[in-house]
């Protein structure tokens, strides 16, 4: 394992000069300015590599999967060809690990982005916030039927107790654009975006992922690319949207859809760790030969499908056990400190939620101490 750092390009509030001062071996970045579905040109890839200076481009995160592919629309065949061409261009420029996700519409979901912690803030998903948003603010048809009756009752009381400011904050956070992008949703456009998925079953959605893999894993294998699918965040359905990368069984099924080393996994300990029934050390052990990229992040779980992002060595994921399993493989796999508290001067600059400088630096220091300590104590 070796440490990397996610950088969002020239518009990132954290400069590449600051990144270059960190004890890392590579950068995780993407061409966020290229519209989803379009081919990444070799010229644009070279331009980004030049912007990194002496730091290598270790991982692409992400080449986004267009909604047309996820929905298997009429445009899917051309969109798949474009994706394959992008993989070819990346390989030609020496960038050979590509992370992607197959979450519809929402990349990650949090309802609170400024939860106090000593010296700063963190982000959290409050399950009652989410249910209240779905039923009463989004007003999705038949939404209440997707939740246990006791949770609907609790969410109803929760919604009635929320202030106008609370409701506005949760709505804004649910509709917020993704890090690195300029897009965000209005409530009406969000309803339009999720509408097609409300008629796609989980089994049909899996078939759409299978089509994606059957088309692109052979391209990746030919070009020397390692594809890595990122888990769902959170790893359960959100506002009626299907989730298919959430459990050990999901990961097993995905690796078997196209049984090739190029069809790999991104082990995100924070995303998968939000589920109490996910055993992260066991997952790391089972998929050692298919994990090509690692996100190390921790969460503190709470009732009603809720969690907050904790310190990297605190929380409910046994980080030492996970890292110990990953080190057993002996592979030179990139990892990054995923998210971090907003601390110190980062409270004055507009960083993306979870993507502060100082909070991630703290996480990087903790994780590198853990990794190096465990490595030093491994049997020769």
XYZ file of C-alpha atoms in Angstrom:
380
model
C 0.000 0.000 0.000
C 1.128 3.533 -0.639
C -0.433 6.927 0.196
C -2.086 9.256 -2.326
C -4.171 12.429 -2.125
C -7.338 13.437 -3.926
C -7.069 16.729 -5.787
C -9.891 18.304 -7.773
C -7.768 20.227 -10.246
C -6.953 23.917 -10.650
C -10.257 24.952 -9.056
C -9.549 22.986 -5.883
C -9.174 25.377 -2.907
C -6.119 23.297 -1.955
C -3.283 24.084 -4.347
C -1.016 21.513 -5.951
C 1.899 23.245 -4.178
C 0.274 22.390 -0.850
C -0.342 18.830 -2.022
C 3.275 18.463 -3.124
C 4.413 19.167 0.461
C 2.663 16.038 1.733
C 4.360 12.673 2.203
C 2.516 10.954 -0.650
C 3.493 8.982 -3.725
C 0.742 10.056 -6.100
C -2.410 12.049 -6.788
C -5.988 10.917 -7.321
C -7.784 13.260 -9.708
C -10.113 13.488 -12.699
C -11.123 15.784 -15.550
C -14.161 17.219 -13.818
C -14.620 19.863 -16.498
C -15.335 17.293 -19.232
C -19.095 16.656 -19.458
C -20.205 13.172 -18.431
C -20.310 10.840 -21.395
C -17.776 12.665 -23.544
C -14.401 11.188 -24.482
C -11.389 12.414 -22.511
C -8.849 13.512 -25.098
C -5.171 12.678 -24.741
C -4.441 16.410 -24.843
C -6.625 17.067 -21.778
C -5.109 14.097 -19.954
C -1.594 15.367 -20.678
C -2.596 18.824 -19.505
C -3.736 17.454 -16.151
C -0.533 15.434 -15.771
C 1.464 18.603 -16.372
C -0.589 20.420 -13.703
C 0.502 17.770 -11.193
C 4.158 18.748 -11.559
C 6.448 16.024 -10.260
C 3.629 14.044 -8.670
C 2.384 11.025 -10.621
C -1.292 10.579 -11.468
C -1.908 7.335 -9.563
C -5.687 6.895 -9.866
C -8.502 8.412 -11.903
C -11.428 9.129 -9.614
C -13.669 9.102 -11.427
C -14.462 8.534 -15.052
C -18.177 9.098 -14.407
C -20.654 6.541 -15.681
C -23.356 8.438 -17.589
C -26.944 8.027 -16.403
C -27.788 6.723 -19.875
C -25.551 3.713 -19.223
C -27.031 3.156 -15.781
C -30.540 3.296 -17.281
C -29.591 1.277 -20.398
C -31.159 3.986 -22.546
C -30.984 4.203 -26.328
C -27.818 6.268 -25.945
C -26.027 3.564 -23.929
C -24.146 1.866 -26.817
C -22.454 5.101 -27.901
C -21.788 6.141 -24.308
C -20.079 2.787 -23.672
C -17.906 3.281 -26.762
C -16.951 6.746 -25.489
C -16.030 5.286 -22.105
C -13.865 2.663 -23.770
C -12.102 5.314 -25.838
C -11.378 7.282 -22.656
C -9.811 4.170 -21.121
C -7.628 3.765 -24.203
C -6.485 7.386 -23.997
C -5.695 7.102 -20.272
C -3.669 3.944 -20.835
C -1.766 5.609 -23.684
C -0.781 8.372 -21.234
C 0.273 5.903 -18.546
C -2.700 6.237 -16.170
C -3.895 2.726 -15.451
C -6.116 2.637 -12.331
C -9.660 3.943 -12.842
C -12.270 4.239 -10.092
C -15.969 4.603 -10.915
C -19.288 4.197 -9.142
C -22.663 2.887 -10.225
C -24.845 4.955 -7.902
C -27.813 6.524 -9.695
C -28.082 10.344 -9.572
C -26.523 10.821 -6.117
C -22.811 10.105 -5.672
C -22.910 10.318 -1.881
C -25.583 11.466 0.542
C -25.240 13.440 3.763
C -27.935 15.439 5.535
C -25.645 17.469 7.813
C -22.344 19.017 6.725
C -21.331 21.010 9.806
C -21.636 18.655 12.777
C -19.449 19.974 15.634
C -16.368 18.029 16.743
C -13.550 19.316 18.983
C -11.815 22.067 17.027
C -13.993 21.877 13.924
C -16.787 20.067 12.117
C -17.571 16.797 10.359
C -20.381 15.486 8.126
C -23.185 13.074 8.951
C -26.188 11.234 7.631
C -29.172 11.352 9.963
C -31.586 8.597 8.992
C -34.628 10.457 10.318
C -33.592 13.544 8.341
C -33.425 11.386 5.225
C -36.814 9.722 5.735
C -38.442 13.062 6.566
C -36.957 14.605 3.425
C -38.176 11.723 1.281
C -41.736 11.651 2.611
C -42.498 15.281 3.405
C -40.134 17.517 1.360
C -39.464 15.501 -1.776
C -42.943 14.003 -1.353
C -42.027 10.927 -3.403
C -45.096 8.851 -4.169
C -45.488 5.881 -1.807
C -42.204 6.781 -0.051
C -43.548 5.796 3.372
C -44.016 2.230 2.140
C -40.227 1.841 1.809
C -39.604 2.218 5.555
C -40.684 0.308 8.667
C -43.797 1.815 10.241
C -41.982 2.660 13.470
C -39.357 4.661 11.562
C -42.052 6.537 9.634
C -43.650 7.476 12.942
C -40.316 8.648 14.365
C -39.522 10.587 11.176
C -42.932 12.263 11.284
C -42.317 13.492 14.824
C -38.782 14.486 13.800
C -40.049 16.515 10.840
C -42.649 18.310 12.950
C -39.917 19.285 15.431
C -37.529 20.576 12.752
C -37.164 24.325 12.377
C -37.443 26.017 8.993
C -33.650 26.382 9.076
C -33.220 22.646 9.692
C -35.511 21.755 6.812
C -33.691 24.173 4.527
C -30.300 22.776 5.524
C -31.305 19.162 4.923
C -32.893 20.023 1.577
C -29.846 21.974 0.432
C -27.498 19.167 1.453
C -29.560 16.497 -0.290
C -29.528 18.510 -3.515
C -25.926 19.689 -3.294
C -23.647 19.261 -6.287
C -20.813 16.784 -6.073
C -17.234 17.754 -5.191
C -15.432 18.946 -8.284
C -18.621 19.755 -10.191
C -20.603 22.921 -10.697
C -23.967 21.191 -10.851
C -26.593 20.902 -8.159
C -30.296 20.193 -8.184
C -33.457 22.125 -7.567
C -36.209 20.054 -6.007
C -38.098 19.833 -9.314
C -35.035 18.797 -11.346
C -34.095 16.263 -8.677
C -37.528 14.659 -9.012
C -37.016 14.496 -12.782
C -33.559 12.945 -12.368
C -34.691 10.128 -10.084
C -37.960 9.416 -11.928
C -36.538 6.870 -14.448
C -35.003 4.793 -11.646
C -38.285 4.413 -9.817
C -39.291 2.022 -12.615
C -35.997 0.067 -12.710
C -35.873 -2.939 -10.401
C -32.748 -3.878 -8.497
C -32.328 -6.913 -10.761
C -32.613 -4.765 -13.892
C -30.107 -2.300 -12.479
C -27.663 -5.154 -11.861
C -28.090 -6.197 -15.496
C -27.161 -2.675 -16.563
C -23.947 -2.905 -14.536
C -23.294 -6.304 -16.089
C -23.596 -4.768 -19.584
C -21.156 -2.043 -18.584
C -18.624 -4.595 -17.363
C -19.042 -6.943 -20.313
C -18.324 -4.077 -22.683
C -15.479 -2.380 -20.802
C -13.549 -4.992 -18.807
C -12.150 -6.490 -22.047
C -11.026 -2.987 -23.091
C -9.444 -2.419 -19.681
C -7.698 -5.809 -19.727
C -6.321 -5.175 -23.211
C -5.042 -1.729 -22.231
C -3.611 -2.723 -18.838
C -6.256 -0.744 -16.937
C -7.522 -1.773 -13.504
C -11.178 -0.809 -13.105
C -12.347 -0.365 -9.501
C -15.979 0.048 -8.501
C -16.657 2.265 -5.485
C -19.278 1.050 -2.997
C -22.618 2.762 -2.497
C -22.575 5.650 -0.044
C -24.627 5.036 2.029
C -24.846 1.287 1.370
C -28.653 1.121 1.313
C -31.425 2.572 -0.904
C -31.891 6.346 -0.854
C -35.159 8.046 -1.922
C -36.170 4.948 -3.851
C -32.930 4.673 -5.836
C -31.541 1.130 -6.181
C -28.234 0.185 -4.568
C -26.243 -2.830 -5.758
C -22.679 -2.295 -4.379
C -23.361 -2.435 -0.652
C -22.535 -5.850 0.824
C -20.068 -8.721 0.575
C -22.563 -10.633 -1.565
C -22.844 -7.626 -3.920
C -19.065 -7.430 -4.316
C -18.834 -11.176 -4.917
C -21.506 -11.001 -7.607
C -19.805 -8.060 -9.323
C -16.428 -9.782 -9.471
C -18.149 -12.824 -11.009
C -20.049 -10.826 -13.644
C -16.811 -10.663 -15.612
C -14.223 -12.807 -13.888
C -11.074 -10.915 -14.794
C -8.491 -9.120 -12.602
C -9.255 -5.918 -14.530
C -12.726 -6.019 -12.960
C -11.663 -4.803 -9.538
C -12.901 -3.161 -6.373
C -12.280 0.040 -4.463
C -12.480 -0.858 -0.785
C -14.029 2.173 0.924
C -14.066 1.472 4.642
C -16.324 4.439 5.367
C -19.011 3.599 2.826
C -19.147 -0.119 3.609
C -18.550 0.508 7.316
C -21.819 2.411 7.642
C -23.556 -0.993 7.676
C -23.159 -2.888 10.934
C -23.451 -6.226 9.098
C -20.421 -5.503 6.881
C -17.265 -7.112 8.328
C -14.546 -4.930 6.789
C -11.503 -7.055 7.739
C -13.263 -10.140 6.324
C -14.116 -8.266 3.119
C -10.523 -7.108 2.737
C -9.306 -10.667 3.282
C -11.761 -12.202 0.808
C -11.084 -9.777 -2.046
C -7.351 -9.155 -1.588
C -6.562 -10.022 -5.210
C -9.326 -7.778 -6.613
C -8.837 -4.660 -4.475
C -6.885 -2.208 -6.641
C -7.642 1.014 -4.724
C -8.466 1.787 -1.091
C -10.316 4.610 0.657
C -9.549 4.649 4.377
C -12.251 6.469 6.342
C -14.110 5.726 9.555
C -17.659 6.248 10.772
C -19.458 6.223 14.104
C -22.805 4.498 13.613
C -25.971 5.436 15.522
C -29.604 4.237 15.485
C -32.037 4.655 12.585
C -29.457 4.063 9.813
C -27.455 7.105 10.898
C -23.736 7.789 11.134
C -21.207 10.574 11.366
C -17.716 10.557 9.907
C -15.234 10.118 12.728
C -11.481 10.343 13.041
C -9.658 7.842 10.855
C -8.531 5.726 13.828
C -11.744 6.200 15.821
C -15.226 4.978 14.944
C -16.723 1.549 14.379
C -14.352 0.227 11.708
C -11.333 -1.648 13.087
C -8.837 0.211 10.913
C -5.811 -1.685 12.212
C -7.444 -5.002 11.313
C -8.391 -3.763 7.821
C -4.939 -2.382 7.059
C -3.344 -5.525 8.448
C -5.361 -7.653 6.022
C -4.502 -5.398 3.085
C -0.802 -5.572 3.897
C -0.943 -9.359 3.778
C -1.283 -9.176 -0.007
C 2.040 -7.380 -0.346
C 0.702 -5.526 -3.404
C 1.623 -1.899 -4.080
C -1.978 -0.681 -3.998
C -2.747 3.051 -3.690
C -4.810 4.288 -0.777
C -5.975 7.738 0.189
C -7.147 9.272 3.464
C -10.802 9.620 2.569
C -12.430 12.745 3.981
C -11.440 14.503 7.169
C -12.647 16.980 9.752
C -12.761 20.668 8.851
C -10.121 22.122 11.190
C -8.000 25.255 11.779
C -7.694 27.590 8.794
C -9.842 25.304 6.645
C -12.809 26.770 8.515
C -12.010 30.010 6.654
C -11.579 28.571 3.162
C -14.296 27.036 1.021
C -13.247 23.401 0.794
C -15.630 20.661 -0.265
C -17.323 18.856 2.644
C -14.885 16.268 3.950
C -12.093 17.484 1.656
C -10.256 19.838 3.987
C -6.478 20.156 4.022
C -5.737 19.870 7.735
C -8.316 17.214 8.560
C -7.039 14.938 5.808
C -3.446 15.709 6.751
C -4.257 14.484 10.261
C -5.796 11.358 8.776
C -2.819 10.811 6.481
C -0.396 11.065 9.402
C -2.448 8.635 11.489
C -2.860 6.133 8.670
C 0.778 6.269 7.621
C 1.814 5.705 11.230
C -0.497 2.705 11.357
C 0.636 1.340 7.994
C 4.337 1.734 8.722
C 4.000 0.289 12.200
C 2.132 -2.760 10.956
C 4.556 -3.170 8.056
C 7.541 -3.079 10.389
C 6.036 -5.830 12.524
C 5.147 -8.160 9.668
C 7.087 -11.431 9.572
C 9.907 -11.380 7.034
